[in-house]
Amino acid sequence: MGVTTYTHEVATSVAAPRMFKALFVDSHNLLPKVIPQTIKSIEIVQGDGGDGCIKKTNYLEDGTLKYGKHKFEVVDIDNLVCKYSLIQGDVMIDKVEIVYYEAKFEVSGNGGCVCKTTCKFHTKGDYALKEEEIKEGVDKAMELFKVVEQYLLANPSVYA
């Protein structure tokens, strides 16, 4: 098994607690609402949404992905840190064993924040992830981030 680590930072003018709540605490309610063209539903299949919970994302049937399950090991609302892993699904199922994520939100000077993410891809066998495979996943995550950001900017009372 090989491990490929990728780090990424993105800034937004949305306050850190609002972005954190939208992306991690209440994602099961918000994401299907703001990106219905991609996500059919997100259900909590274990736990209450906090530490140890498992959320299953169901994608629209006309896409290449059908589902993905994420286990949230740490959902630290006070420190704005989330540690979770992709434990099951059809995302690169033939190449990746598990993916570990850590997202940290830091307050920035303009009232917004910076989201720092680290991803560790544990591949099957001796498979080495290609740069374009990682870029494709990052691009999809950034699309989701930008949609949530635009929604929160347009709705300043949500998660305030």
Short mmCIF file of C-alpha atoms in Angstrom, two decimals:
data_model
loop_
_atom_site.label_atom_id
_atom_site.label_comp_id
_atom_site.label_asym_id
_atom_site.label_seq_id
_atom_site.Cartn_x
_atom_site.Cartn_y
_atom_site.Cartn_z
CA MET A 1 0.00 0.00 0.00
CA GLY A 2 1.31 3.42 -0.97
CA VAL A 3 0.41 6.73 0.61
CA THR A 4 0.08 9.99 -1.29
CA THR A 5 -0.40 13.18 0.71
CA TYR A 6 -1.90 16.34 -0.73
CA THR A 7 -2.39 19.69 1.02
CA HIS A 8 -4.52 22.61 -0.11
CA GLU A 9 -5.51 26.04 1.21
CA VAL A 10 -8.44 28.19 0.15
CA ALA A 11 -9.54 31.57 1.48
CA THR A 12 -13.07 32.92 1.70
CA SER A 13 -14.73 36.05 3.03
CA VAL A 14 -17.25 33.86 4.93
CA ALA A 15 -16.61 33.57 8.67
CA ALA A 16 -14.90 30.36 9.77
CA PRO A 17 -17.68 29.06 12.07
CA ARG A 18 -20.29 29.45 9.30
CA MET A 19 -18.22 27.57 6.71
CA PHE A 20 -17.39 24.84 9.21
CA LYS A 21 -21.03 24.33 10.17
CA ALA A 22 -22.14 24.29 6.53
CA LEU A 23 -19.48 21.87 5.31
CA PHE A 24 -19.22 19.51 8.29
CA VAL A 25 -21.87 19.92 10.98
CA ASP A 26 -24.98 20.32 8.82
CA SER A 27 -23.72 19.06 5.46
CA HIS A 28 -26.38 16.33 5.37
CA ASN A 29 -29.07 19.02 5.22
CA LEU A 30 -27.32 21.76 3.25
CA LEU A 31 -25.42 20.04 0.45
CA PRO A 32 -28.37 18.27 -1.22
CA LYS A 33 -30.16 21.63 -1.13
CA VAL A 34 -27.39 23.72 -2.71
CA ILE A 35 -26.06 21.16 -5.22
CA PRO A 36 -29.10 19.05 -6.14
CA GLN A 37 -27.61 18.50 -9.59
CA THR A 38 -24.94 16.31 -7.98
CA ILE A 39 -26.07 15.10 -4.55
CA LYS A 40 -29.37 13.28 -4.16
CA SER A 41 -29.16 12.95 -0.37
CA ILE A 42 -26.84 12.60 2.60
CA GLU A 43 -27.95 10.39 5.44
CA ILE A 44 -26.46 9.81 8.86
CA VAL A 45 -26.21 6.02 9.05
CA GLN A 46 -24.45 5.87 12.42
CA GLY A 47 -24.21 8.32 15.29
CA ASP A 48 -25.66 11.76 15.78
CA GLY A 49 -23.55 13.83 13.38
CA GLY A 50 -20.63 14.36 15.76
CA ASP A 51 -17.49 12.37 16.55
CA GLY A 52 -17.71 8.80 15.25
CA CYS A 53 -20.69 9.36 12.97
CA ILE A 54 -20.90 7.91 9.48
CA LYS A 55 -22.59 9.83 6.68
CA LYS A 56 -23.56 8.26 3.37
CA THR A 57 -23.69 10.56 0.35
CA ASN A 58 -25.98 9.36 -2.43
CA TYR A 59 -25.20 10.88 -5.81
CA LEU A 60 -27.66 11.28 -8.67
CA GLU A 61 -28.08 8.10 -10.66
CA ASP A 62 -27.02 9.64 -13.97
CA GLY A 63 -23.48 10.37 -12.71
CA THR A 64 -20.42 8.16 -12.56
CA LEU A 65 -20.52 7.97 -8.74
CA LYS A 66 -23.33 6.28 -6.86
CA TYR A 67 -22.35 6.76 -3.21
CA GLY A 68 -19.61 7.39 -0.68
CA LYS A 69 -19.45 6.80 3.07
CA HIS A 70 -17.43 9.08 5.32
CA LYS A 71 -16.57 8.42 8.95
CA PHE A 72 -16.11 11.56 11.02
CA GLU A 73 -13.56 10.77 13.70
CA VAL A 74 -13.35 14.37 15.01
CA VAL A 75 -15.85 17.19 14.56
CA ASP A 76 -14.40 19.91 16.81
CA ILE A 77 -16.73 22.91 16.58
CA ASP A 78 -14.74 24.95 19.13
CA ASN A 79 -11.43 24.64 17.27
CA LEU A 80 -12.96 24.35 13.77
CA VAL A 81 -11.19 21.09 12.97
CA CYS A 82 -12.68 18.06 11.25
CA LYS A 83 -10.92 14.73 10.75
CA TYR A 84 -12.74 12.20 8.63
CA SER A 85 -12.16 9.41 6.17
CA LEU A 86 -13.71 7.99 3.04
CA ILE A 87 -14.35 4.42 4.16
CA GLN A 88 -16.55 3.07 1.39
CA GLY A 89 -17.90 3.99 -2.02
CA ASP A 90 -17.23 3.86 -5.69
CA VAL A 91 -14.69 6.70 -5.78
CA MET A 92 -11.59 5.14 -7.36
CA ILE A 93 -12.64 1.86 -5.73
CA ASP A 94 -10.11 -0.16 -7.74
CA LYS A 95 -7.19 2.12 -6.78
CA VAL A 96 -7.75 3.52 -3.29
CA GLU A 97 -8.17 1.62 -0.02
CA ILE A 98 -9.04 4.61 2.19
CA VAL A 99 -8.63 8.39 2.20
CA TYR A 100 -7.99 10.36 5.39
CA TYR A 101 -8.86 14.06 5.52
CA GLU A 102 -8.15 16.82 7.98
CA ALA A 103 -9.71 20.26 7.54
CA LYS A 104 -8.82 23.24 9.70
CA PHE A 105 -10.48 26.65 9.49
CA GLU A 106 -8.46 29.66 10.59
CA VAL A 107 -9.86 33.15 11.01
CA SER A 108 -8.39 35.67 8.57
CA GLY A 109 -8.07 39.42 8.91
CA ASN A 110 -11.00 40.31 6.67
CA GLY A 111 -13.64 38.56 8.80
CA GLY A 112 -13.36 35.50 6.60
CA CYS A 113 -11.21 32.43 6.95
CA VAL A 114 -8.67 30.12 5.39
CA CYS A 115 -9.48 26.43 5.08
CA LYS A 116 -6.40 24.21 5.21
CA THR A 117 -6.97 20.64 4.09
CA THR A 118 -4.67 17.63 4.12
CA CYS A 119 -5.64 14.45 2.27
CA LYS A 120 -3.82 11.13 2.63
CA PHE A 121 -4.68 8.63 -0.07
CA HIS A 122 -3.84 5.03 0.86
CA THR A 123 -3.70 3.17 -2.43
CA LYS A 124 -4.18 -0.51 -3.12
CA GLY A 125 -1.08 -2.54 -3.82
CA ASP A 126 1.70 -0.52 -5.37
CA TYR A 127 -0.59 1.81 -7.29
CA ALA A 128 0.69 5.41 -7.39
CA LEU A 129 -1.91 8.14 -7.82
CA LYS A 130 -1.40 10.35 -10.82
CA GLU A 131 -1.38 14.12 -10.48
CA GLU A 132 -4.43 14.44 -12.75
CA GLU A 133 -6.42 12.03 -10.54
CA ILE A 134 -5.70 14.17 -7.48
CA LYS A 135 -6.46 17.36 -9.43
CA GLU A 136 -9.83 15.97 -10.52
CA GLY A 137 -10.82 15.34 -6.89
CA VAL A 138 -9.54 18.74 -5.76
CA ASP A 139 -11.47 20.46 -8.57
CA LYS A 140 -14.71 18.75 -7.48
CA ALA A 141 -14.09 19.70 -3.84
CA MET A 142 -13.41 23.31 -4.86
CA GLU A 143 -16.65 23.43 -6.87
CA LEU A 144 -18.54 22.28 -3.77
CA PHE A 145 -16.68 24.79 -1.56
CA LYS A 146 -17.49 27.66 -3.94
CA VAL A 147 -21.19 26.74 -4.15
CA VAL A 148 -21.44 26.67 -0.35
CA GLU A 149 -19.50 29.94 -0.12
CA GLN A 150 -21.87 31.65 -2.60
CA TYR A 151 -24.91 30.32 -0.75
CA LEU A 152 -23.65 31.62 2.59
CA LEU A 153 -22.74 35.03 1.11
CA ALA A 154 -26.24 35.29 -0.38
CA ASN A 155 -27.84 34.16 2.91
CA PRO A 156 -25.93 35.94 5.71
CA SER A 157 -28.25 34.75 8.48
CA VAL A 158 -27.69 31.04 7.73
CA TYR A 159 -25.40 29.48 10.39
CA ALA A 160 -24.84 32.95 11.88
#
